[in-house]
Amino acid sequence: MAGEREKRRRKTDMCGGGRTKRNHRTFSTARSVAGTAGQCLPKRVAASRTTTACSPAGCLSIGGRRRGAEAVRASAGDPPAASLPAALLFDCDGVLVDTEKDGHRISFNETFAERELGVSWDVELYGELLKIGGGKERMTAYFNKTGWPAKAPKTDEERKEFIASLHKRKTELFMALIEKKLLPLRPGVQRLIDEALGKGVKVAVCSTSNEKAVSAIVSRLLGPNRADKITIFAGDVVPRKKPDPAIYVLAATTLGVDPSSCVVVEDSTIGLAAAKASGMKCIVTKSG
């Protein structure tokens, strides 16, 4: 009996001194692996006897056995790493082109000045207004909060027409900037689109901006050959704008693809929310 107890004691010592110490060691090891490989770990690491930390090279099950990346993906129901999306969907402003600060904002201010409205949006204010999807909606929300200009009409219906006329003029001024190519494509956009089209991935642009402005960006900056292969969903093509997922749902339906097989490239919180709500994967890029 004494011999058996001694064997059990030695076995326990080799495992780290019992369950409490083993869990502590598992957490420490997992944290170390995550710190060096840049992985994300579940919050309840210490509560589990097996913690998984994944990297592009494979998957190491801390406190358990080593498993290959393919086996982990298969068990989680994820597609193989080499699979391509059925469609690649881009937002326009801030994704294809850095248009907001030195494009749309400038055009809004020029429109306000032409109409002598006494309104000017600085960079900080415009950054806050970008939380509202759509130019007409943005102006309406701003005037509702700060007060309508003296030259604005008084009834709701007339104000809708007033906003529409402002937005039309703003779009004309913005398109003039695009025609002059004063707002170039962001680095890497053209290459990414070419690679996607070359591999048979459908490409579309889904934006809350005016359809004419988006079409001008695509045709002028990407060229007519690429533009012919890119589907555009923009402006008032859907009744509810981002963060509502309607535009991405429409895109998937029109392109004939499942939302779960699409990848969206966005630059805003409302865009991310729209993509996620539609069931699509989303990459967020930082815009200027």
PDB file of C-alpha atoms in Angstrom:
ATOM      1  CA  MET A   1       0.000   0.000   0.000  1.00  0.00           C
ATOM      2  CA  ALA A   2       2.802   2.418   0.887  1.00  0.00           C
ATOM      3  CA  GLY A   3       4.453   1.642  -2.428  1.00  0.00           C
ATOM      4  CA  GLU A   4       1.222   2.376  -4.325  1.00  0.00           C
ATOM      5  CA  ARG A   5       0.753   5.706  -2.492  1.00  0.00           C
ATOM      6  CA  GLU A   6       4.339   6.699  -3.331  1.00  0.00           C
ATOM      7  CA  LYS A   7       3.747   5.941  -7.032  1.00  0.00           C
ATOM      8  CA  ARG A   8       0.563   8.052  -7.033  1.00  0.00           C
ATOM      9  CA  ARG A   9       2.387  10.934  -5.282  1.00  0.00           C
ATOM     10  CA  ARG A  10       5.177  10.902  -7.871  1.00  0.00           C
ATOM     11  CA  LYS A  11       2.653  10.845 -10.716  1.00  0.00           C
ATOM     12  CA  THR A  12       0.831  13.831  -9.206  1.00  0.00           C
ATOM     13  CA  ASP A  13       4.082  15.778  -8.832  1.00  0.00           C
ATOM     14  CA  MET A  14       4.935  15.144 -12.496  1.00  0.00           C
ATOM     15  CA  CYS A  15       1.550  16.573 -13.547  1.00  0.00           C
ATOM     16  CA  GLY A  16       2.084  19.829 -11.688  1.00  0.00           C
ATOM     17  CA  GLY A  17       0.922  19.091  -8.156  1.00  0.00           C
ATOM     18  CA  GLY A  18      -2.770  18.402  -8.640  1.00  0.00           C
ATOM     19  CA  ARG A  19      -5.694  19.878 -10.598  1.00  0.00           C
ATOM     20  CA  THR A  20      -5.378  23.410  -9.226  1.00  0.00           C
ATOM     21  CA  LYS A  21      -1.745  23.760 -10.242  1.00  0.00           C
ATOM     22  CA  ARG A  22      -2.386  22.080 -13.561  1.00  0.00           C
ATOM     23  CA  ASN A  23      -5.110  24.555 -14.435  1.00  0.00           C
ATOM     24  CA  HIS A  24      -2.843  27.413 -13.386  1.00  0.00           C
ATOM     25  CA  ARG A  25      -0.031  26.102 -15.563  1.00  0.00           C
ATOM     26  CA  THR A  26      -2.403  25.595 -18.501  1.00  0.00           C
ATOM     27  CA  PHE A  27      -3.540  29.223 -18.280  1.00  0.00           C
ATOM     28  CA  SER A  28       0.025  30.511 -18.026  1.00  0.00           C
ATOM     29  CA  THR A  29       1.168  28.445 -20.998  1.00  0.00           C
ATOM     30  CA  ALA A  30      -1.808  29.510 -23.098  1.00  0.00           C
ATOM     31  CA  ARG A  31      -1.211  33.156 -22.246  1.00  0.00           C
ATOM     32  CA  SER A  32       2.436  32.812 -23.230  1.00  0.00           C
ATOM     33  CA  VAL A  33       1.575  31.190 -26.568  1.00  0.00           C
ATOM     34  CA  ALA A  34      -1.040  33.833 -27.303  1.00  0.00           C
ATOM     35  CA  GLY A  35       1.384  36.600 -26.474  1.00  0.00           C
ATOM     36  CA  THR A  36       4.043  35.369 -28.874  1.00  0.00           C
ATOM     37  CA  ALA A  37       1.839  34.160 -31.717  1.00  0.00           C
ATOM     38  CA  GLY A  38      -0.864  36.851 -31.564  1.00  0.00           C
ATOM     39  CA  GLN A  39      -3.752  34.460 -30.959  1.00  0.00           C
ATOM     40  CA  CYS A  40      -7.090  35.099 -29.268  1.00  0.00           C
ATOM     41  CA  LEU A  41      -8.070  32.909 -26.346  1.00  0.00           C
ATOM     42  CA  PRO A  42     -11.457  32.281 -24.725  1.00  0.00           C
ATOM     43  CA  LYS A  43     -12.122  34.362 -21.619  1.00  0.00           C
ATOM     44  CA  ARG A  44     -12.798  31.334 -19.427  1.00  0.00           C
ATOM     45  CA  VAL A  45      -9.404  29.733 -19.964  1.00  0.00           C
ATOM     46  CA  ALA A  46      -8.806  28.501 -16.401  1.00  0.00           C
ATOM     47  CA  ALA A  47     -12.227  26.890 -16.189  1.00  0.00           C
ATOM     48  CA  SER A  48     -11.451  24.480 -19.012  1.00  0.00           C
ATOM     49  CA  ARG A  49      -9.081  21.546 -18.892  1.00  0.00           C
ATOM     50  CA  THR A  50      -8.213  21.996 -22.576  1.00  0.00           C
ATOM     51  CA  THR A  51      -7.513  25.435 -24.024  1.00  0.00           C
ATOM     52  CA  THR A  52      -7.086  25.935 -27.762  1.00  0.00           C
ATOM     53  CA  ALA A  53      -4.823  28.594 -29.228  1.00  0.00           C
ATOM     54  CA  CYS A  54      -4.858  28.872 -33.014  1.00  0.00           C
ATOM     55  CA  SER A  55      -2.385  30.361 -35.444  1.00  0.00           C
ATOM     56  CA  PRO A  56      -2.174  30.429 -39.253  1.00  0.00           C
ATOM     57  CA  ALA A  57       0.310  27.550 -39.106  1.00  0.00           C
ATOM     58  CA  GLY A  58      -1.988  25.212 -37.229  1.00  0.00           C
ATOM     59  CA  CYS A  59      -3.700  24.647 -33.938  1.00  0.00           C
ATOM     60  CA  LEU A  60      -2.124  23.682 -30.636  1.00  0.00           C
ATOM     61  CA  SER A  61      -4.444  22.345 -27.960  1.00  0.00           C
ATOM     62  CA  ILE A  62      -2.885  23.528 -24.692  1.00  0.00           C
ATOM     63  CA  GLY A  63      -3.291  20.872 -22.000  1.00  0.00           C
ATOM     64  CA  GLY A  64      -4.363  18.327 -24.617  1.00  0.00           C
ATOM     65  CA  ARG A  65      -3.053  16.744 -27.789  1.00  0.00           C
ATOM     66  CA  ARG A  66      -1.792  18.503 -30.896  1.00  0.00           C
ATOM     67  CA  ARG A  67      -4.310  18.741 -33.715  1.00  0.00           C
ATOM     68  CA  GLY A  68      -3.894  19.886 -37.310  1.00  0.00           C
ATOM     69  CA  ALA A  69      -5.519  23.100 -38.543  1.00  0.00           C
ATOM     70  CA  GLU A  70      -7.689  21.215 -41.030  1.00  0.00           C
ATOM     71  CA  ALA A  71      -9.133  18.992 -38.306  1.00  0.00           C
ATOM     72  CA  VAL A  72      -9.999  21.995 -36.158  1.00  0.00           C
ATOM     73  CA  ARG A  73     -11.665  23.803 -39.042  1.00  0.00           C
ATOM     74  CA  ALA A  74     -13.619  20.695 -39.987  1.00  0.00           C
ATOM     75  CA  SER A  75     -14.876  20.245 -36.440  1.00  0.00           C
ATOM     76  CA  ALA A  76     -15.912  23.897 -36.262  1.00  0.00           C
ATOM     77  CA  GLY A  77     -17.639  23.778 -39.634  1.00  0.00           C
ATOM     78  CA  ASP A  78     -15.413  26.465 -41.147  1.00  0.00           C
ATOM     79  CA  PRO A  79     -14.327  26.363 -44.817  1.00  0.00           C
ATOM     80  CA  PRO A  80     -10.756  25.367 -45.704  1.00  0.00           C
ATOM     81  CA  ALA A  81      -8.227  28.200 -45.664  1.00  0.00           C
ATOM     82  CA  ALA A  82      -7.774  28.017 -49.450  1.00  0.00           C
ATOM     83  CA  SER A  83     -11.474  28.561 -50.285  1.00  0.00           C
ATOM     84  CA  LEU A  84     -12.501  31.835 -51.903  1.00  0.00           C
ATOM     85  CA  PRO A  85     -15.575  33.940 -51.158  1.00  0.00           C
ATOM     86  CA  ALA A  86     -18.391  33.856 -53.684  1.00  0.00           C
ATOM     87  CA  ALA A  87     -18.485  37.652 -53.664  1.00  0.00           C
ATOM     88  CA  LEU A  88     -16.326  40.537 -52.463  1.00  0.00           C
ATOM     89  CA  LEU A  89     -18.396  43.587 -51.519  1.00  0.00           C
ATOM     90  CA  PHE A  90     -16.826  47.003 -51.006  1.00  0.00           C
ATOM     91  CA  ASP A  91     -18.154  50.095 -49.349  1.00  0.00           C
ATOM     92  CA  CYS A  92     -17.159  53.122 -51.418  1.00  0.00           C
ATOM     93  CA  ASP A  93     -16.279  56.184 -49.356  1.00  0.00           C
ATOM     94  CA  GLY A  94     -13.261  55.545 -47.163  1.00  0.00           C
ATOM     95  CA  VAL A  95     -12.702  52.101 -48.684  1.00  0.00           C
ATOM     96  CA  LEU A  96     -12.163  52.559 -52.426  1.00  0.00           C
ATOM     97  CA  VAL A  97     -11.242  56.226 -52.028  1.00  0.00           C
ATOM     98  CA  ASP A  98     -10.622  58.517 -49.050  1.00  0.00           C
ATOM     99  CA  THR A  99     -13.502  60.768 -50.027  1.00  0.00           C
ATOM    100  CA  GLU A 100     -15.096  61.891 -46.786  1.00  0.00           C
ATOM    101  CA  LYS A 101     -12.857  64.586 -45.298  1.00  0.00           C
ATOM    102  CA  ASP A 102     -11.558  66.193 -48.504  1.00  0.00           C
ATOM    103  CA  GLY A 103     -14.332  65.170 -50.867  1.00  0.00           C
ATOM    104  CA  HIS A 104     -17.874  64.965 -49.548  1.00  0.00           C
ATOM    105  CA  ARG A 105     -17.291  67.395 -46.669  1.00  0.00           C
ATOM    106  CA  ILE A 106     -15.797  70.030 -48.985  1.00  0.00           C
ATOM    107  CA  SER A 107     -18.679  69.575 -51.433  1.00  0.00           C
ATOM    108  CA  PHE A 108     -21.267  69.949 -48.665  1.00  0.00           C
ATOM    109  CA  ASN A 109     -19.614  73.164 -47.472  1.00  0.00           C
ATOM    110  CA  GLU A 110     -19.417  74.599 -50.998  1.00  0.00           C
ATOM    111  CA  THR A 111     -23.123  73.872 -51.426  1.00  0.00           C
ATOM    112  CA  PHE A 112     -23.988  75.554 -48.127  1.00  0.00           C
ATOM    113  CA  ALA A 113     -21.902  78.585 -49.141  1.00  0.00           C
ATOM    114  CA  GLU A 114     -23.574  78.858 -52.559  1.00  0.00           C
ATOM    115  CA  ARG A 115     -26.999  78.867 -50.893  1.00  0.00           C
ATOM    116  CA  GLU A 116     -25.787  81.327 -48.222  1.00  0.00           C
ATOM    117  CA  LEU A 117     -27.008  79.087 -45.405  1.00  0.00           C
ATOM    118  CA  GLY A 118     -24.360  80.144 -42.901  1.00  0.00           C
ATOM    119  CA  VAL A 119     -23.380  76.518 -42.264  1.00  0.00           C
ATOM    120  CA  SER A 120     -19.923  74.943 -42.373  1.00  0.00           C
ATOM    121  CA  TRP A 121     -18.900  71.468 -41.227  1.00  0.00           C
ATOM    122  CA  ASP A 122     -15.379  71.140 -39.818  1.00  0.00           C
ATOM    123  CA  VAL A 123     -13.512  67.832 -39.758  1.00  0.00           C
ATOM    124  CA  GLU A 124     -14.448  66.972 -36.172  1.00  0.00           C
ATOM    125  CA  LEU A 125     -18.155  67.687 -36.659  1.00  0.00           C
ATOM    126  CA  TYR A 126     -18.249  65.799 -39.942  1.00  0.00           C
ATOM    127  CA  GLY A 127     -16.658  62.812 -38.254  1.00  0.00           C
ATOM    128  CA  GLU A 128     -19.618  62.721 -35.873  1.00  0.00           C
ATOM    129  CA  LEU A 129     -22.111  63.162 -38.707  1.00  0.00           C
ATOM    130  CA  LEU A 130     -20.657  60.132 -40.486  1.00  0.00           C
ATOM    131  CA  LYS A 131     -22.370  57.991 -37.868  1.00  0.00           C
ATOM    132  CA  ILE A 132     -25.527  58.734 -39.871  1.00  0.00           C
ATOM    133  CA  GLY A 133     -25.795  56.834 -43.146  1.00  0.00           C
ATOM    134  CA  GLY A 134     -26.654  58.859 -46.258  1.00  0.00           C
ATOM    135  CA  GLY A 135     -26.047  62.489 -47.210  1.00  0.00           C
ATOM    136  CA  LYS A 136     -29.687  63.582 -47.196  1.00  0.00           C
ATOM    137  CA  GLU A 137     -30.250  61.864 -43.872  1.00  0.00           C
ATOM    138  CA  ARG A 138     -27.088  63.504 -42.521  1.00  0.00           C
ATOM    139  CA  MET A 139     -28.242  67.032 -43.406  1.00  0.00           C
ATOM    140  CA  THR A 140     -31.754  66.421 -42.099  1.00  0.00           C
ATOM    141  CA  ALA A 141     -30.479  65.130 -38.753  1.00  0.00           C
ATOM    142  CA  TYR A 142     -28.072  68.071 -38.432  1.00  0.00           C
ATOM    143  CA  PHE A 143     -30.726  70.718 -39.120  1.00  0.00           C
ATOM    144  CA  ASN A 144     -33.253  68.983 -36.869  1.00  0.00           C
ATOM    145  CA  LYS A 145     -30.742  69.170 -34.025  1.00  0.00           C
ATOM    146  CA  THR A 146     -29.204  72.626 -34.551  1.00  0.00           C
ATOM    147  CA  GLY A 147     -32.106  74.438 -36.171  1.00  0.00           C
ATOM    148  CA  TRP A 148     -33.043  74.929 -39.811  1.00  0.00           C
ATOM    149  CA  PRO A 149     -31.499  77.835 -41.757  1.00  0.00           C
ATOM    150  CA  ALA A 150     -33.613  80.955 -42.177  1.00  0.00           C
ATOM    151  CA  LYS A 151     -33.791  80.305 -45.934  1.00  0.00           C
ATOM    152  CA  ALA A 152     -35.165  76.795 -45.444  1.00  0.00           C
ATOM    153  CA  PRO A 153     -38.906  76.188 -45.941  1.00  0.00           C
ATOM    154  CA  LYS A 154     -41.193  75.482 -43.004  1.00  0.00           C
ATOM    155  CA  THR A 155     -43.212  72.383 -43.926  1.00  0.00           C
ATOM    156  CA  ASP A 156     -41.840  68.845 -43.771  1.00  0.00           C
ATOM    157  CA  GLU A 157     -42.602  68.144 -47.425  1.00  0.00           C
ATOM    158  CA  GLU A 158     -40.917  71.337 -48.606  1.00  0.00           C
ATOM    159  CA  ARG A 159     -37.927  70.606 -46.403  1.00  0.00           C
ATOM    160  CA  LYS A 160     -37.541  67.184 -48.030  1.00  0.00           C
ATOM    161  CA  GLU A 161     -37.395  68.898 -51.415  1.00  0.00           C
ATOM    162  CA  PHE A 162     -34.965  71.481 -50.022  1.00  0.00           C
ATOM    163  CA  ILE A 163     -32.641  68.744 -48.743  1.00  0.00           C
ATOM    164  CA  ALA A 164     -32.899  66.879 -52.047  1.00  0.00           C
ATOM    165  CA  SER A 165     -31.888  70.003 -53.971  1.00  0.00           C
ATOM    166  CA  LEU A 166     -28.915  70.588 -51.670  1.00  0.00           C
ATOM    167  CA  HIS A 167     -27.828  66.993 -52.085  1.00  0.00           C
ATOM    168  CA  LYS A 168     -28.144  67.156 -55.866  1.00  0.00           C
ATOM    169  CA  ARG A 169     -25.865  70.193 -56.021  1.00  0.00           C
ATOM    170  CA  LYS A 170     -23.428  68.650 -53.554  1.00  0.00           C
ATOM    171  CA  THR A 171     -23.237  65.536 -55.764  1.00  0.00           C
ATOM    172  CA  GLU A 172     -22.458  67.672 -58.827  1.00  0.00           C
ATOM    173  CA  LEU A 173     -19.591  69.374 -57.002  1.00  0.00           C
ATOM    174  CA  PHE A 174     -18.296  66.044 -55.710  1.00  0.00           C
ATOM    175  CA  MET A 175     -18.387  64.457 -59.156  1.00  0.00           C
ATOM    176  CA  ALA A 176     -16.326  67.360 -60.495  1.00  0.00           C
ATOM    177  CA  LEU A 177     -13.594  66.380 -58.014  1.00  0.00           C
ATOM    178  CA  ILE A 178     -13.762  62.793 -59.237  1.00  0.00           C
ATOM    179  CA  GLU A 179     -13.633  63.821 -62.901  1.00  0.00           C
ATOM    180  CA  LYS A 180     -10.461  65.771 -62.189  1.00  0.00           C
ATOM    181  CA  LYS A 181      -9.054  62.710 -60.373  1.00  0.00           C
ATOM    182  CA  LEU A 182      -8.273  64.820 -57.334  1.00  0.00           C
ATOM    183  CA  LEU A 183      -9.269  61.896 -55.107  1.00  0.00           C
ATOM    184  CA  PRO A 184      -7.192  58.831 -56.088  1.00  0.00           C
ATOM    185  CA  LEU A 185      -7.885  55.187 -55.278  1.00  0.00           C
ATOM    186  CA  ARG A 186      -6.525  53.907 -51.992  1.00  0.00           C
ATOM    187  CA  PRO A 187      -3.360  51.791 -52.288  1.00  0.00           C
ATOM    188  CA  GLY A 188      -4.015  48.131 -53.082  1.00  0.00           C
ATOM    189  CA  VAL A 189      -7.666  48.532 -54.113  1.00  0.00           C
ATOM    190  CA  GLN A 190      -7.112  47.995 -57.827  1.00  0.00           C
ATOM    191  CA  ARG A 191      -4.876  44.979 -57.260  1.00  0.00           C
ATOM    192  CA  LEU A 192      -7.357  43.339 -54.886  1.00  0.00           C
ATOM    193  CA  ILE A 193     -10.217  43.828 -57.334  1.00  0.00           C
ATOM    194  CA  ASP A 194      -8.153  42.459 -60.228  1.00  0.00           C
ATOM    195  CA  GLU A 195      -7.186  39.371 -58.233  1.00  0.00           C
ATOM    196  CA  ALA A 196     -10.795  38.747 -57.196  1.00  0.00           C
ATOM    197  CA  LEU A 197     -12.158  39.122 -60.724  1.00  0.00           C
ATOM    198  CA  GLY A 198      -9.329  36.988 -62.083  1.00  0.00           C
ATOM    199  CA  LYS A 199     -10.321  34.123 -59.785  1.00  0.00           C
ATOM    200  CA  GLY A 200     -14.015  34.341 -60.627  1.00  0.00           C
ATOM    201  CA  VAL A 201     -15.098  36.102 -57.439  1.00  0.00           C
ATOM    202  CA  LYS A 202     -18.033  38.453 -57.977  1.00  0.00           C
ATOM    203  CA  VAL A 203     -17.281  42.069 -57.058  1.00  0.00           C
ATOM    204  CA  ALA A 204     -19.773  44.759 -56.051  1.00  0.00           C
ATOM    205  CA  VAL A 205     -19.836  48.162 -54.395  1.00  0.00           C
ATOM    206  CA  CYS A 206     -22.508  48.749 -51.728  1.00  0.00           C
ATOM    207  CA  SER A 207     -22.749  52.371 -50.611  1.00  0.00           C
ATOM    208  CA  THR A 208     -25.172  54.815 -49.036  1.00  0.00           C
ATOM    209  CA  SER A 209     -23.801  57.529 -51.338  1.00  0.00           C
ATOM    210  CA  ASN A 210     -25.565  58.770 -54.449  1.00  0.00           C
ATOM    211  CA  GLU A 211     -25.530  56.207 -57.271  1.00  0.00           C
ATOM    212  CA  LYS A 212     -24.134  58.678 -59.809  1.00  0.00           C
ATOM    213  CA  ALA A 213     -21.240  59.571 -57.522  1.00  0.00           C
ATOM    214  CA  VAL A 214     -20.386  55.928 -56.846  1.00  0.00           C
ATOM    215  CA  SER A 215     -20.595  55.055 -60.545  1.00  0.00           C
ATOM    216  CA  ALA A 216     -18.297  57.972 -61.357  1.00  0.00           C
ATOM    217  CA  ILE A 217     -15.718  56.746 -58.846  1.00  0.00           C
ATOM    218  CA  VAL A 218     -15.810  53.201 -60.205  1.00  0.00           C
ATOM    219  CA  SER A 219     -15.705  54.123 -63.897  1.00  0.00           C
ATOM    220  CA  ARG A 220     -13.250  57.022 -63.711  1.00  0.00           C
ATOM    221  CA  LEU A 221     -10.802  55.608 -61.190  1.00  0.00           C
ATOM    222  CA  LEU A 222     -11.004  51.887 -61.978  1.00  0.00           C
ATOM    223  CA  GLY A 223     -11.585  52.239 -65.705  1.00  0.00           C
ATOM    224  CA  PRO A 224     -14.500  51.143 -67.924  1.00  0.00           C
ATOM    225  CA  ASN A 225     -13.280  47.548 -68.345  1.00  0.00           C
ATOM    226  CA  ARG A 226     -13.346  46.887 -64.607  1.00  0.00           C
ATOM    227  CA  ALA A 227     -16.507  48.940 -64.135  1.00  0.00           C
ATOM    228  CA  ASP A 228     -18.369  46.634 -66.538  1.00  0.00           C
ATOM    229  CA  LYS A 229     -17.627  43.701 -64.214  1.00  0.00           C
ATOM    230  CA  ILE A 230     -18.576  45.451 -60.959  1.00  0.00           C
ATOM    231  CA  THR A 231     -22.186  45.658 -59.780  1.00  0.00           C
ATOM    232  CA  ILE A 232     -23.170  48.831 -57.940  1.00  0.00           C
ATOM    233  CA  PHE A 233     -25.792  49.100 -55.202  1.00  0.00           C
ATOM    234  CA  ALA A 234     -26.034  52.676 -53.975  1.00  0.00           C
ATOM    235  CA  GLY A 235     -28.138  55.597 -52.822  1.00  0.00           C
ATOM    236  CA  ASP A 236     -31.852  54.997 -52.451  1.00  0.00           C
ATOM    237  CA  VAL A 237     -31.779  51.506 -53.984  1.00  0.00           C
ATOM    238  CA  VAL A 238     -33.053  50.274 -50.597  1.00  0.00           C
ATOM    239  CA  PRO A 239     -35.506  52.093 -48.290  1.00  0.00           C
ATOM    240  CA  ARG A 240     -33.333  51.764 -45.178  1.00  0.00           C
ATOM    241  CA  LYS A 241     -29.631  52.573 -45.177  1.00  0.00           C
ATOM    242  CA  LYS A 242     -26.727  51.232 -43.117  1.00  0.00           C
ATOM    243  CA  PRO A 243     -26.622  50.083 -40.310  1.00  0.00           C
ATOM    244  CA  ASP A 244     -29.697  48.311 -41.703  1.00  0.00           C
ATOM    245  CA  PRO A 245     -28.493  45.234 -43.644  1.00  0.00           C
ATOM    246  CA  ALA A 246     -30.901  45.798 -46.554  1.00  0.00           C
ATOM    247  CA  ILE A 247     -28.241  46.816 -49.094  1.00  0.00           C
ATOM    248  CA  TYR A 248     -26.117  43.733 -48.405  1.00  0.00           C
ATOM    249  CA  VAL A 249     -29.141  41.437 -48.469  1.00  0.00           C
ATOM    250  CA  LEU A 250     -30.115  42.944 -51.837  1.00  0.00           C
ATOM    251  CA  ALA A 251     -26.580  42.482 -53.160  1.00  0.00           C
ATOM    252  CA  ALA A 252     -26.475  38.802 -52.196  1.00  0.00           C
ATOM    253  CA  THR A 253     -29.896  38.167 -53.734  1.00  0.00           C
ATOM    254  CA  THR A 254     -29.059  39.996 -56.965  1.00  0.00           C
ATOM    255  CA  LEU A 255     -25.672  38.314 -57.335  1.00  0.00           C
ATOM    256  CA  GLY A 256     -27.180  34.910 -56.572  1.00  0.00           C
ATOM    257  CA  VAL A 257     -24.856  34.096 -53.677  1.00  0.00           C
ATOM    258  CA  ASP A 258     -25.367  33.058 -50.078  1.00  0.00           C
ATOM    259  CA  PRO A 259     -24.619  35.875 -47.589  1.00  0.00           C
ATOM    260  CA  SER A 260     -22.408  33.552 -45.543  1.00  0.00           C
ATOM    261  CA  SER A 261     -20.121  33.120 -48.572  1.00  0.00           C
ATOM    262  CA  CYS A 262     -19.567  36.882 -48.981  1.00  0.00           C
ATOM    263  CA  VAL A 263     -16.784  39.074 -47.608  1.00  0.00           C
ATOM    264  CA  VAL A 264     -17.425  42.785 -47.025  1.00  0.00           C
ATOM    265  CA  VAL A 265     -14.767  45.511 -46.791  1.00  0.00           C
ATOM    266  CA  GLU A 266     -15.961  48.435 -44.653  1.00  0.00           C
ATOM    267  CA  ASP A 267     -14.493  51.386 -42.764  1.00  0.00           C
ATOM    268  CA  SER A 268     -17.280  52.397 -40.379  1.00  0.00           C
ATOM    269  CA  THR A 269     -19.242  51.138 -37.402  1.00  0.00           C
ATOM    270  CA  ILE A 270     -22.541  51.372 -39.268  1.00  0.00           C
ATOM    271  CA  GLY A 271     -21.082  49.473 -42.211  1.00  0.00           C
ATOM    272  CA  LEU A 272     -19.766  46.730 -39.956  1.00  0.00           C
ATOM    273  CA  ALA A 273     -23.167  46.457 -38.263  1.00  0.00           C
ATOM    274  CA  ALA A 274     -24.921  46.174 -41.637  1.00  0.00           C
ATOM    275  CA  ALA A 275     -22.559  43.462 -42.862  1.00  0.00           C
ATOM    276  CA  LYS A 276     -22.832  41.420 -39.662  1.00  0.00           C
ATOM    277  CA  ALA A 277     -26.621  41.714 -39.582  1.00  0.00           C
ATOM    278  CA  SER A 278     -26.781  40.351 -43.135  1.00  0.00           C
ATOM    279  CA  GLY A 279     -24.790  37.279 -42.134  1.00  0.00           C
ATOM    280  CA  MET A 280     -21.636  38.226 -44.035  1.00  0.00           C
ATOM    281  CA  LYS A 281     -18.008  38.240 -42.942  1.00  0.00           C
ATOM    282  CA  CYS A 282     -16.530  41.731 -42.678  1.00  0.00           C
ATOM    283  CA  ILE A 283     -13.067  43.266 -42.845  1.00  0.00           C
ATOM    284  CA  VAL A 284     -12.756  46.793 -41.450  1.00  0.00           C
ATOM    285  CA  THR A 285     -10.084  49.105 -42.839  1.00  0.00           C
ATOM    286  CA  LYS A 286      -9.022  52.396 -41.280  1.00  0.00           C
ATOM    287  CA  SER A 287      -9.770  55.359 -43.523  1.00  0.00           C
ATOM    288  CA  GLY A 288      -8.320  58.842 -43.490  1.00  0.00           C
TER     289      GLY A 288
END
